[in-house]
mmCIF file of C-alpha atoms in Angstrom:
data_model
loop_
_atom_site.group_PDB
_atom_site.id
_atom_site.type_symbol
_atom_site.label_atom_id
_atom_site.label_comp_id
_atom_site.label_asym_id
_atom_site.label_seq_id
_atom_site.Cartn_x
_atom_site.Cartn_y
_atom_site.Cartn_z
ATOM 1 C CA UNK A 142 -38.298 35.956 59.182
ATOM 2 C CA UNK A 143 -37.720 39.669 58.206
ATOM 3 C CA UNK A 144 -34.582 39.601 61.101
ATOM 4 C CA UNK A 145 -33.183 36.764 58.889
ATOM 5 C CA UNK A 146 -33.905 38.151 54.719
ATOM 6 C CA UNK A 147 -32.035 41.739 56.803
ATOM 7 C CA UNK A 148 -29.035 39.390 58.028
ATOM 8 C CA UNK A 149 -28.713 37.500 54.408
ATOM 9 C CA UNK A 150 -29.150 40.875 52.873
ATOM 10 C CA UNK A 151 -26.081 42.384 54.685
ATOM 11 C CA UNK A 152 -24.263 39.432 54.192
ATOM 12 C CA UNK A 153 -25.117 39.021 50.981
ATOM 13 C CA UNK A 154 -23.371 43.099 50.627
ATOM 14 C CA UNK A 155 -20.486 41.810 52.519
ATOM 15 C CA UNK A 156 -19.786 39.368 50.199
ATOM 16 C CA UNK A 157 -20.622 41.187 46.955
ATOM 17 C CA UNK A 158 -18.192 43.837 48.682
ATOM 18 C CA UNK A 159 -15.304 41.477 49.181
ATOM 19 C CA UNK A 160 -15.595 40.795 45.484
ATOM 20 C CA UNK A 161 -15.323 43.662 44.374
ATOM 21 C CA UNK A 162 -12.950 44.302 46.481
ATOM 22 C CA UNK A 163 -10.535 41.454 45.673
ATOM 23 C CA UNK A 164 -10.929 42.128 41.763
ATOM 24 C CA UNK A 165 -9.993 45.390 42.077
ATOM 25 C CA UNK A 166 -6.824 44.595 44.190
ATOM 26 C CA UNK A 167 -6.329 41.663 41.448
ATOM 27 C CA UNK A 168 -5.722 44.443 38.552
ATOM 28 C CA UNK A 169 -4.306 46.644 40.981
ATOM 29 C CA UNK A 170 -1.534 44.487 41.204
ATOM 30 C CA UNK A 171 -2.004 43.193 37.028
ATOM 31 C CA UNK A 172 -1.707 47.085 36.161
ATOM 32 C CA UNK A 173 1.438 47.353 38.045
ATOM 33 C CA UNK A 174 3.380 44.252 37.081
ATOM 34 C CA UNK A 175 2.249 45.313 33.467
ATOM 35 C CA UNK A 176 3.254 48.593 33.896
ATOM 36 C CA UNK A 177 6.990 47.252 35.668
ATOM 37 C CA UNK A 178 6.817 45.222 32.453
ATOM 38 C CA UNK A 179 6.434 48.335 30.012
ATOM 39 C CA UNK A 180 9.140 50.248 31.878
ATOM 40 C CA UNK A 181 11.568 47.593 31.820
ATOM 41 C CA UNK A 182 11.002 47.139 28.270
ATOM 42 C CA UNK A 183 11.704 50.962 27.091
ATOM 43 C CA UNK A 184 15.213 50.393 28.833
ATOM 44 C CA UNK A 185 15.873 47.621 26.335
ATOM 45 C CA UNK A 186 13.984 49.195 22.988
ATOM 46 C CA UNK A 187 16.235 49.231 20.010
ATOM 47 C CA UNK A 188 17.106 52.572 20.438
ATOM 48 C CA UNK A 189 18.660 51.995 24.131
ATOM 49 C CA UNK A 190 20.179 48.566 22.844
ATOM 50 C CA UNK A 191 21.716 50.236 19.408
ATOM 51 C CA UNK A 192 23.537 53.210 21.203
ATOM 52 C CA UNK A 193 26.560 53.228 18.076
ATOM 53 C CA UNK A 194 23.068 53.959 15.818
ATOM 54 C CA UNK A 195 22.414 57.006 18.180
ATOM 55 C CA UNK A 196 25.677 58.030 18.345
ATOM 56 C CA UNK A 197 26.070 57.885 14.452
ATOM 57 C CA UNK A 198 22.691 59.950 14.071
ATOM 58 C CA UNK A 199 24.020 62.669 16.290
ATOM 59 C CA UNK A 200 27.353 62.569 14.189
ATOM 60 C CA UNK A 201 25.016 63.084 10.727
ATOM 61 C CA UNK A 202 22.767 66.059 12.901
ATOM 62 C CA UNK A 203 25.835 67.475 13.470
ATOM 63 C CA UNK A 204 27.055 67.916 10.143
ATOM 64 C CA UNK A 205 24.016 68.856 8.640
ATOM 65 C CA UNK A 206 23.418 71.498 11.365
ATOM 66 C CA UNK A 207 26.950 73.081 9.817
ATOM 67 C CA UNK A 208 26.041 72.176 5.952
ATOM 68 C CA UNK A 209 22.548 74.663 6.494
ATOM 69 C CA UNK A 210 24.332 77.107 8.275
ATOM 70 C CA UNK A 211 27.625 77.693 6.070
ATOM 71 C CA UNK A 212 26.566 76.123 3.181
ATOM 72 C CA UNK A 213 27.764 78.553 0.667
ATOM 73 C CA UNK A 214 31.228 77.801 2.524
ATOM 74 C CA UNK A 215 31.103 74.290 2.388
ATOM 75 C CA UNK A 216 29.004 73.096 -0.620
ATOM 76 C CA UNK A 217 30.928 71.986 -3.346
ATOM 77 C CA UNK A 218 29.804 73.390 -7.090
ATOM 78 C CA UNK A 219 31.977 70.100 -8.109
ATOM 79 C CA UNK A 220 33.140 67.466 -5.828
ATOM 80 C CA UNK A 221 36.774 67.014 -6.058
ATOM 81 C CA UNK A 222 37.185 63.400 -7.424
ATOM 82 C CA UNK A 223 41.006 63.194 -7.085
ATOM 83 C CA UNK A 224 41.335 59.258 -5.765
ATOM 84 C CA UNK A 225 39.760 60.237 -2.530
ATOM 85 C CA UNK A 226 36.038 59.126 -3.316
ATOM 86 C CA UNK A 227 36.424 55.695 -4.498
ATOM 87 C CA UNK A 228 32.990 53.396 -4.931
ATOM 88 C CA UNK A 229 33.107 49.481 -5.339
ATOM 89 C CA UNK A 230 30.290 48.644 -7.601
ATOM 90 C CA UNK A 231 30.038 44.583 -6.043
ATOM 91 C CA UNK A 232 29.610 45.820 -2.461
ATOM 92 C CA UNK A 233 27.608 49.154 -3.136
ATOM 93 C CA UNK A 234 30.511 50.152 -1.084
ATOM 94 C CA UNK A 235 31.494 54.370 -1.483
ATOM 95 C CA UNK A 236 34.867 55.705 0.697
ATOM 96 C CA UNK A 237 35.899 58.611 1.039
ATOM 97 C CA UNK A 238 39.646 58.533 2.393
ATOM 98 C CA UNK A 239 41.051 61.495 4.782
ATOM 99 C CA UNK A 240 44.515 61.429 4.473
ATOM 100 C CA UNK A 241 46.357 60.666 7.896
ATOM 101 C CA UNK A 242 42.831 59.682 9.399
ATOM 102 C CA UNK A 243 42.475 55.533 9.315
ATOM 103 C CA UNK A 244 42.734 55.449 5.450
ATOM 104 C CA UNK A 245 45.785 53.262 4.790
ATOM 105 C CA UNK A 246 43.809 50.577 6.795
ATOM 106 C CA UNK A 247 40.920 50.743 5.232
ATOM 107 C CA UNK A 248 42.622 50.929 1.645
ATOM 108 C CA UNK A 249 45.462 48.572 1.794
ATOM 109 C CA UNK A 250 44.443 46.419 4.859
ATOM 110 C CA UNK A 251 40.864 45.849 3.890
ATOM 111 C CA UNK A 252 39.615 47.060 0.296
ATOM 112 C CA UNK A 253 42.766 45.698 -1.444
ATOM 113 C CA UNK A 254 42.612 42.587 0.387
ATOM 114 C CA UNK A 255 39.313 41.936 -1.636
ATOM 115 C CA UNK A 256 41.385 42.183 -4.862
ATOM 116 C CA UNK A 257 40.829 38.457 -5.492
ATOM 117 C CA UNK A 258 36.829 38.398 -5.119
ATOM 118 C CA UNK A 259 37.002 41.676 -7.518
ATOM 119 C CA UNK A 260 38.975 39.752 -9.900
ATOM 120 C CA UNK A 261 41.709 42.254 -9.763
ATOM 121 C CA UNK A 262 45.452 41.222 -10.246
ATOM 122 C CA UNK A 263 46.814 43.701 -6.823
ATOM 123 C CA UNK A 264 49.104 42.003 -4.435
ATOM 124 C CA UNK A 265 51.092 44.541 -3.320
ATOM 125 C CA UNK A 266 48.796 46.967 -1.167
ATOM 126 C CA UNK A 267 51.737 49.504 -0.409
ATOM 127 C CA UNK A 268 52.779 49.698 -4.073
ATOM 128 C CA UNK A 269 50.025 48.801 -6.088
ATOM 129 C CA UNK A 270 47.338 51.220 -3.810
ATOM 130 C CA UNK A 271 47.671 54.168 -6.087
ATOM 131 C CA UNK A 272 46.143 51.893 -9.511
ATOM 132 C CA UNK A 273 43.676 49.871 -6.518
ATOM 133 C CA UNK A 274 41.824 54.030 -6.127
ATOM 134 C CA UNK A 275 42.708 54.445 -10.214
ATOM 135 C CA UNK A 276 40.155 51.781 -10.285
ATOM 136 C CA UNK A 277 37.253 52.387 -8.003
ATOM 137 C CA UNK A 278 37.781 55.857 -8.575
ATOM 138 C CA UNK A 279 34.735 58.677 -9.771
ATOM 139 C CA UNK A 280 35.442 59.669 -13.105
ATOM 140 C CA UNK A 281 32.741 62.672 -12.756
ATOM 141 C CA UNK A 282 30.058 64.205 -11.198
ATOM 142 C CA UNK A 283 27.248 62.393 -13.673
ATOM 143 C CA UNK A 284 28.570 59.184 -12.549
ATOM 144 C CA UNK A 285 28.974 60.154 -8.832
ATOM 145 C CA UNK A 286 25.034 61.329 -8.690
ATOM 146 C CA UNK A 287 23.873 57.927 -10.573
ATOM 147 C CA UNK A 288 26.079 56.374 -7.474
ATOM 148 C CA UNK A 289 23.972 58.855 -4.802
ATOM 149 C CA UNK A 290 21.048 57.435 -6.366
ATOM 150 C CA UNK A 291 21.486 53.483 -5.808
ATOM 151 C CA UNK A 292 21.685 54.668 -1.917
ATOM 152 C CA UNK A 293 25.346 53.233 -1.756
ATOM 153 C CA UNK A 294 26.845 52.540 1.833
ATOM 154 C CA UNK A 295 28.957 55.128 1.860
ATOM 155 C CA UNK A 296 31.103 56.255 5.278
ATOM 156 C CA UNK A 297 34.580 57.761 5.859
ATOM 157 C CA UNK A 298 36.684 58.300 9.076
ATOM 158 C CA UNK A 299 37.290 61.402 10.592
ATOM 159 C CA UNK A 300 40.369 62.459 13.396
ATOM 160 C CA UNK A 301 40.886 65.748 15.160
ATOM 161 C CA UNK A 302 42.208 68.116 13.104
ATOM 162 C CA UNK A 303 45.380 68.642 15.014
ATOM 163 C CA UNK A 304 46.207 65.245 15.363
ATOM 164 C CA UNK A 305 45.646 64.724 11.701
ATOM 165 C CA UNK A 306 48.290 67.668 11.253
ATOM 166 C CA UNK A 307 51.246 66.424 13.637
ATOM 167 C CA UNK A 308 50.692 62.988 12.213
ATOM 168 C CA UNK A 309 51.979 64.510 8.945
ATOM 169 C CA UNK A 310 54.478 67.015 9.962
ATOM 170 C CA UNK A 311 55.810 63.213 11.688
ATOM 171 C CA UNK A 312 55.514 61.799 8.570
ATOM 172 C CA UNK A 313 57.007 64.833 6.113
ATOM 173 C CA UNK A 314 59.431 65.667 8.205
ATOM 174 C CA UNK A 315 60.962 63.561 11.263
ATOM 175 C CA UNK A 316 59.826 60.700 8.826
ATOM 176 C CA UNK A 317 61.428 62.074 5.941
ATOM 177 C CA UNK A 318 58.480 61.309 3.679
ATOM 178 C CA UNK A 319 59.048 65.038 1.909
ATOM 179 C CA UNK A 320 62.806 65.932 1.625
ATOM 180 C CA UNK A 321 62.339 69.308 1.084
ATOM 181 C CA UNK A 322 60.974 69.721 4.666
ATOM 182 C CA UNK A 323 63.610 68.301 5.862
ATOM 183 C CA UNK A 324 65.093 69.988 9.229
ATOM 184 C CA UNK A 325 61.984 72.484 9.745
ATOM 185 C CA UNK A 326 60.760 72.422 13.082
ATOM 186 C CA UNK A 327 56.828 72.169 13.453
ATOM 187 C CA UNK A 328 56.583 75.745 13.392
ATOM 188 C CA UNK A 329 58.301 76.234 10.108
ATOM 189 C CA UNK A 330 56.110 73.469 8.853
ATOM 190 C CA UNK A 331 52.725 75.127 10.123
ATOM 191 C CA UNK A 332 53.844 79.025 9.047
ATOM 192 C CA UNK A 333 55.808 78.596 6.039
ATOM 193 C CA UNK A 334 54.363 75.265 4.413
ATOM 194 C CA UNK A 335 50.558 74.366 5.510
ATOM 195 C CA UNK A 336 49.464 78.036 6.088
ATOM 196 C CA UNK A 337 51.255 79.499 3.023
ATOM 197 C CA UNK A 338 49.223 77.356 1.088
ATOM 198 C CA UNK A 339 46.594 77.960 2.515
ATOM 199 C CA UNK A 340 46.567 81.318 1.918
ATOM 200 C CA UNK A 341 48.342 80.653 -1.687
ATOM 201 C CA UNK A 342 44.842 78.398 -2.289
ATOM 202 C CA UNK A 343 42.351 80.628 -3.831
ATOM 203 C CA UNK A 344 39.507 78.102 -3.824
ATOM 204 C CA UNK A 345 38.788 77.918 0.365
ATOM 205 C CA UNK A 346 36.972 75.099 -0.602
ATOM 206 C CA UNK A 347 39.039 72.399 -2.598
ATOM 207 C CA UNK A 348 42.685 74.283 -0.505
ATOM 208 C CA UNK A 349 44.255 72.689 -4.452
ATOM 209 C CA UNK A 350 47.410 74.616 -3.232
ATOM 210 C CA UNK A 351 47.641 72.705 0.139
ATOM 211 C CA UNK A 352 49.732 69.259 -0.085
ATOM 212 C CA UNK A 353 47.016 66.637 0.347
ATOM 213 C CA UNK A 354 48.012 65.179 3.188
ATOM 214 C CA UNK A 355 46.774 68.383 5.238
ATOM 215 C CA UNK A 356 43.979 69.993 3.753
ATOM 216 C CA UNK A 357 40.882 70.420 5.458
ATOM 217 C CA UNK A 358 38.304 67.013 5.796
ATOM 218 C CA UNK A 359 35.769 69.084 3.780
ATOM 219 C CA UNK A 360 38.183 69.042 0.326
ATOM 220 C CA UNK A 361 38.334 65.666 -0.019
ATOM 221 C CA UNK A 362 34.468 64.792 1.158
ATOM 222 C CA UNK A 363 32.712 67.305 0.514
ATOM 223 C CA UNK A 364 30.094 66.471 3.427
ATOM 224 C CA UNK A 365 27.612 69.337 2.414
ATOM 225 C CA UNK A 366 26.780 67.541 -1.214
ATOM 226 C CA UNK A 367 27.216 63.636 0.017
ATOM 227 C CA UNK A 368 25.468 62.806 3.008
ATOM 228 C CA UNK A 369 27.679 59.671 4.856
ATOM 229 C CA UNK A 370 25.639 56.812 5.992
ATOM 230 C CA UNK A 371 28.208 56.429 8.478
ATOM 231 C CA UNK A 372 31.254 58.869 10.025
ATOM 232 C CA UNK A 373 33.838 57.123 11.880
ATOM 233 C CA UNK A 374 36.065 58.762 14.164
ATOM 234 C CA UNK A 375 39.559 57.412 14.846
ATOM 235 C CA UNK A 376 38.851 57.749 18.621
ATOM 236 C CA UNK A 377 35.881 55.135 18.156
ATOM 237 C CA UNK A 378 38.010 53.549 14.777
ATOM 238 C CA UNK A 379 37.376 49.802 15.920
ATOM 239 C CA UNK A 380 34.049 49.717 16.637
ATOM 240 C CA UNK A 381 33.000 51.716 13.812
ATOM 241 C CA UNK A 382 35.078 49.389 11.510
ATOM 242 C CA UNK A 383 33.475 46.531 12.791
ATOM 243 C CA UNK A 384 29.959 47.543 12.469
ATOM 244 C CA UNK A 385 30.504 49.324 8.816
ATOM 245 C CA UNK A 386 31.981 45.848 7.564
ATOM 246 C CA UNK A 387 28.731 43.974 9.186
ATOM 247 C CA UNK A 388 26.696 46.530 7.069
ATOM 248 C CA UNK A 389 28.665 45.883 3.945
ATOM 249 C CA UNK A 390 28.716 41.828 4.971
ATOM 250 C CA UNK A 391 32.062 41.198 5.188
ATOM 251 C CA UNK A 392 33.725 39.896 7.885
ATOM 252 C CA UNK A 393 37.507 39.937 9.568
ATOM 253 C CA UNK A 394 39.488 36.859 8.857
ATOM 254 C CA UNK A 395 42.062 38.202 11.560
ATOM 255 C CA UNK A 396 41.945 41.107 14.110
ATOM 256 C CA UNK A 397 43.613 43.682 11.820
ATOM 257 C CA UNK A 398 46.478 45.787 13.296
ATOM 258 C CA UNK A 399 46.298 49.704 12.575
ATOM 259 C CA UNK A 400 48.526 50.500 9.518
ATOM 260 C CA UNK A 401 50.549 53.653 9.077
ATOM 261 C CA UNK A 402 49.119 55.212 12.147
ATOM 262 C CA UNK A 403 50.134 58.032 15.100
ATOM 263 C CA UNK A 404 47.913 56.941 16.610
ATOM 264 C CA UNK A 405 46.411 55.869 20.705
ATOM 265 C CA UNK A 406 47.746 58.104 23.767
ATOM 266 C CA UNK A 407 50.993 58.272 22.111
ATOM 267 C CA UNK A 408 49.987 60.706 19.235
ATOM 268 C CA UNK A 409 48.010 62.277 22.040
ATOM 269 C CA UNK A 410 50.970 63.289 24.361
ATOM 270 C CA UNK A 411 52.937 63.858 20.963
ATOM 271 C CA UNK A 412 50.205 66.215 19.960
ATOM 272 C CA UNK A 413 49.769 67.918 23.314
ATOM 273 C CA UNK A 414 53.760 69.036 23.157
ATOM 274 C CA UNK A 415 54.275 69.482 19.609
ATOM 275 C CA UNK A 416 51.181 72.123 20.115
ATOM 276 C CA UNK A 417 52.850 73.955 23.216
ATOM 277 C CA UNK A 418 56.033 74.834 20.702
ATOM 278 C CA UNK A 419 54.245 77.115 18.592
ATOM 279 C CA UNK A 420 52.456 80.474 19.370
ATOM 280 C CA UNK A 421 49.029 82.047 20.356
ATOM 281 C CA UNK A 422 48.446 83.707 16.776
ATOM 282 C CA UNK A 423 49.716 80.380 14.980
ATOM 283 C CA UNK A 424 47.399 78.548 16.481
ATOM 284 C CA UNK A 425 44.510 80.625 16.013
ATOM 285 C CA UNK A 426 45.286 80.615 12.921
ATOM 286 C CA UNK A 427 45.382 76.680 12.584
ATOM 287 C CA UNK A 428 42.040 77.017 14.330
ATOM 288 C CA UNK A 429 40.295 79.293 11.690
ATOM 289 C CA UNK A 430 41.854 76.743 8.838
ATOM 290 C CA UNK A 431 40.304 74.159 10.204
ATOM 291 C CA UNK A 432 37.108 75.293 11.602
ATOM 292 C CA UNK A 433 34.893 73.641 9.663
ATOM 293 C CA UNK A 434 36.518 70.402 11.102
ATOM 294 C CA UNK A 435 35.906 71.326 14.648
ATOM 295 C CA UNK A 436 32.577 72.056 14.388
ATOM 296 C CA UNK A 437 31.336 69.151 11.688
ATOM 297 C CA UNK A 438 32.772 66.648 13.926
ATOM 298 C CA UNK A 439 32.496 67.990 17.335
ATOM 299 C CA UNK A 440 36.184 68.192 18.133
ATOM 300 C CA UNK A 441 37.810 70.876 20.752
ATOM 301 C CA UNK A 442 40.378 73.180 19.423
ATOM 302 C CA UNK A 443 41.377 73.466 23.143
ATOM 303 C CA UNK A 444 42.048 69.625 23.899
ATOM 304 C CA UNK A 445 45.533 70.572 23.082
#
């Protein structure tokens, strides 16, 4: 009898053994499926999924990196409200429009398209654009800090500074758009027009003495005192169009065709060889103007 209770004792162990044996192979294999599960989530978390979200928050870093840095450079004592801040009360909606950067599409091929819903009487965009920003535009800095304060969706679009400049010398000049340019090659334009005034403008921060059309992105935006829920960039213009319209729920009717743009790999290459005419010490020169441009939105003075 004792042989046999020995032999269903060890058997007994055996079995108990196996048990606990088999349940611990059981989560074994539960704690890695569930932990396959976990990893294959983080790829798709919101943050992975959303990379135009990252992308804008690195954009924002950036320019708040430069604001605490050069501050004193860059903060505006008054915002210059001269048509280029424009906010549409019905869509919360506040634009800030960089000349030669996207801004006749947004203007006339999107904002003044909504002159109907705004009960506005505009139907031509080209001729009618300059009373469309009359409108919507700031009066002061009261009103634009009550604006701040209702969180408005406010963006703008950005473009390498030396694009943005042949872009106008194409438009003042070759294009005939200023007739008292008329003839100067690009290095006439750059020494004797954009950095005359530039030097002419006492105020480093406003450039008033600088044509519009190439002052720095900073005079019209002033990025240090109004902090962008979204910067566009015309490299990534498309997307960024799409997804600030989503946020301001409007929609397309039609895939919309740039307006009044140098723009793709043809402003590139025109860039690129228009650059190679002038010299070292001009365009260091161009480079110190618009520093603040290089280094708010992460553009390479070198690239051309």
């Amino acid at each position: 009898h004792a042989k046999i209770s020995v032999k269903t004792k060890w058997a007994g162990n055996v079995k108990t053994s196996g048990c606990y044996l088999l349940v611990s192979i059981v989560f074994m294999f539960l704690w890695l499926f569930f932990l396959n599960i976990q990893n294959n989530f983080q790829l798709y978390r919101p943050s992975n999924v959303e990379p135009w979200m990252q992308e804008q928050t690195k954009r924002k870093l950036l320019i708040d990196e430069v604001c605490q840095e050069h501050g004193t450079e860059l903060y505006h004592e008054i915002v210059p409200l001269e048509r280029f801040i424009i906010f549409i009360p019905k869509y919360k909606l506040l634009f800030c429009g960089v000349p030669k950067a996207g801004t006749t599409t947004w203007v006339e091929g999107t904002f003044m398209k909504l002159s109907s819903e705004l009960g506005l009487p505009f139907k031509d965009a080209a001729a009618e654009r300059g009373d469309f920003l009359n409108h919507f535009k700031i009066k002061d800095m009261e009103t634009l800090n009550i604006i701040l304060e209702e969180n408005p969706i406010s963006f703008t679009n950005v473009r390498h500074p030396f694009e943005r400049l042949v872009s106008g010398y194409l438009d003042a000049v070759p294009g005939g758009k200023f007739t008292e340019l008329k003839g100067k090659t690009f290095d006439q334009f750059v020494t004797e027009t954009v950095l005359k005034e530039a030097n002419a403008s006492q105020d480093k921060k406003t450039f008033s003495e600088m044509n519009r059309h190439w002052r720095p992105s900073n005079a019209y935006c002033a990025f240090c005192n109004i902090h962008y829920k979204a910067i566009s960039k015309t490299e990534t213009f498309n997307e960024d169009k799409m997804r600030i319209m989503e946020n301001l729920g409007l929609k397309e009717k039609e895939k919309q065709q740039r307006l009044h743009a140098h723009g793709g790999n043809n402003i590139q290459n025109m860039t690129r060889k228009i650059l190679s005419s002038i010299t070292k010490d001009v365009k260091i020169a161009l480079v110190d103007l618009y520093k603040y441009d290089f280094a708010m939105f992460d553009y390479d003075p070198d690239l051309y």
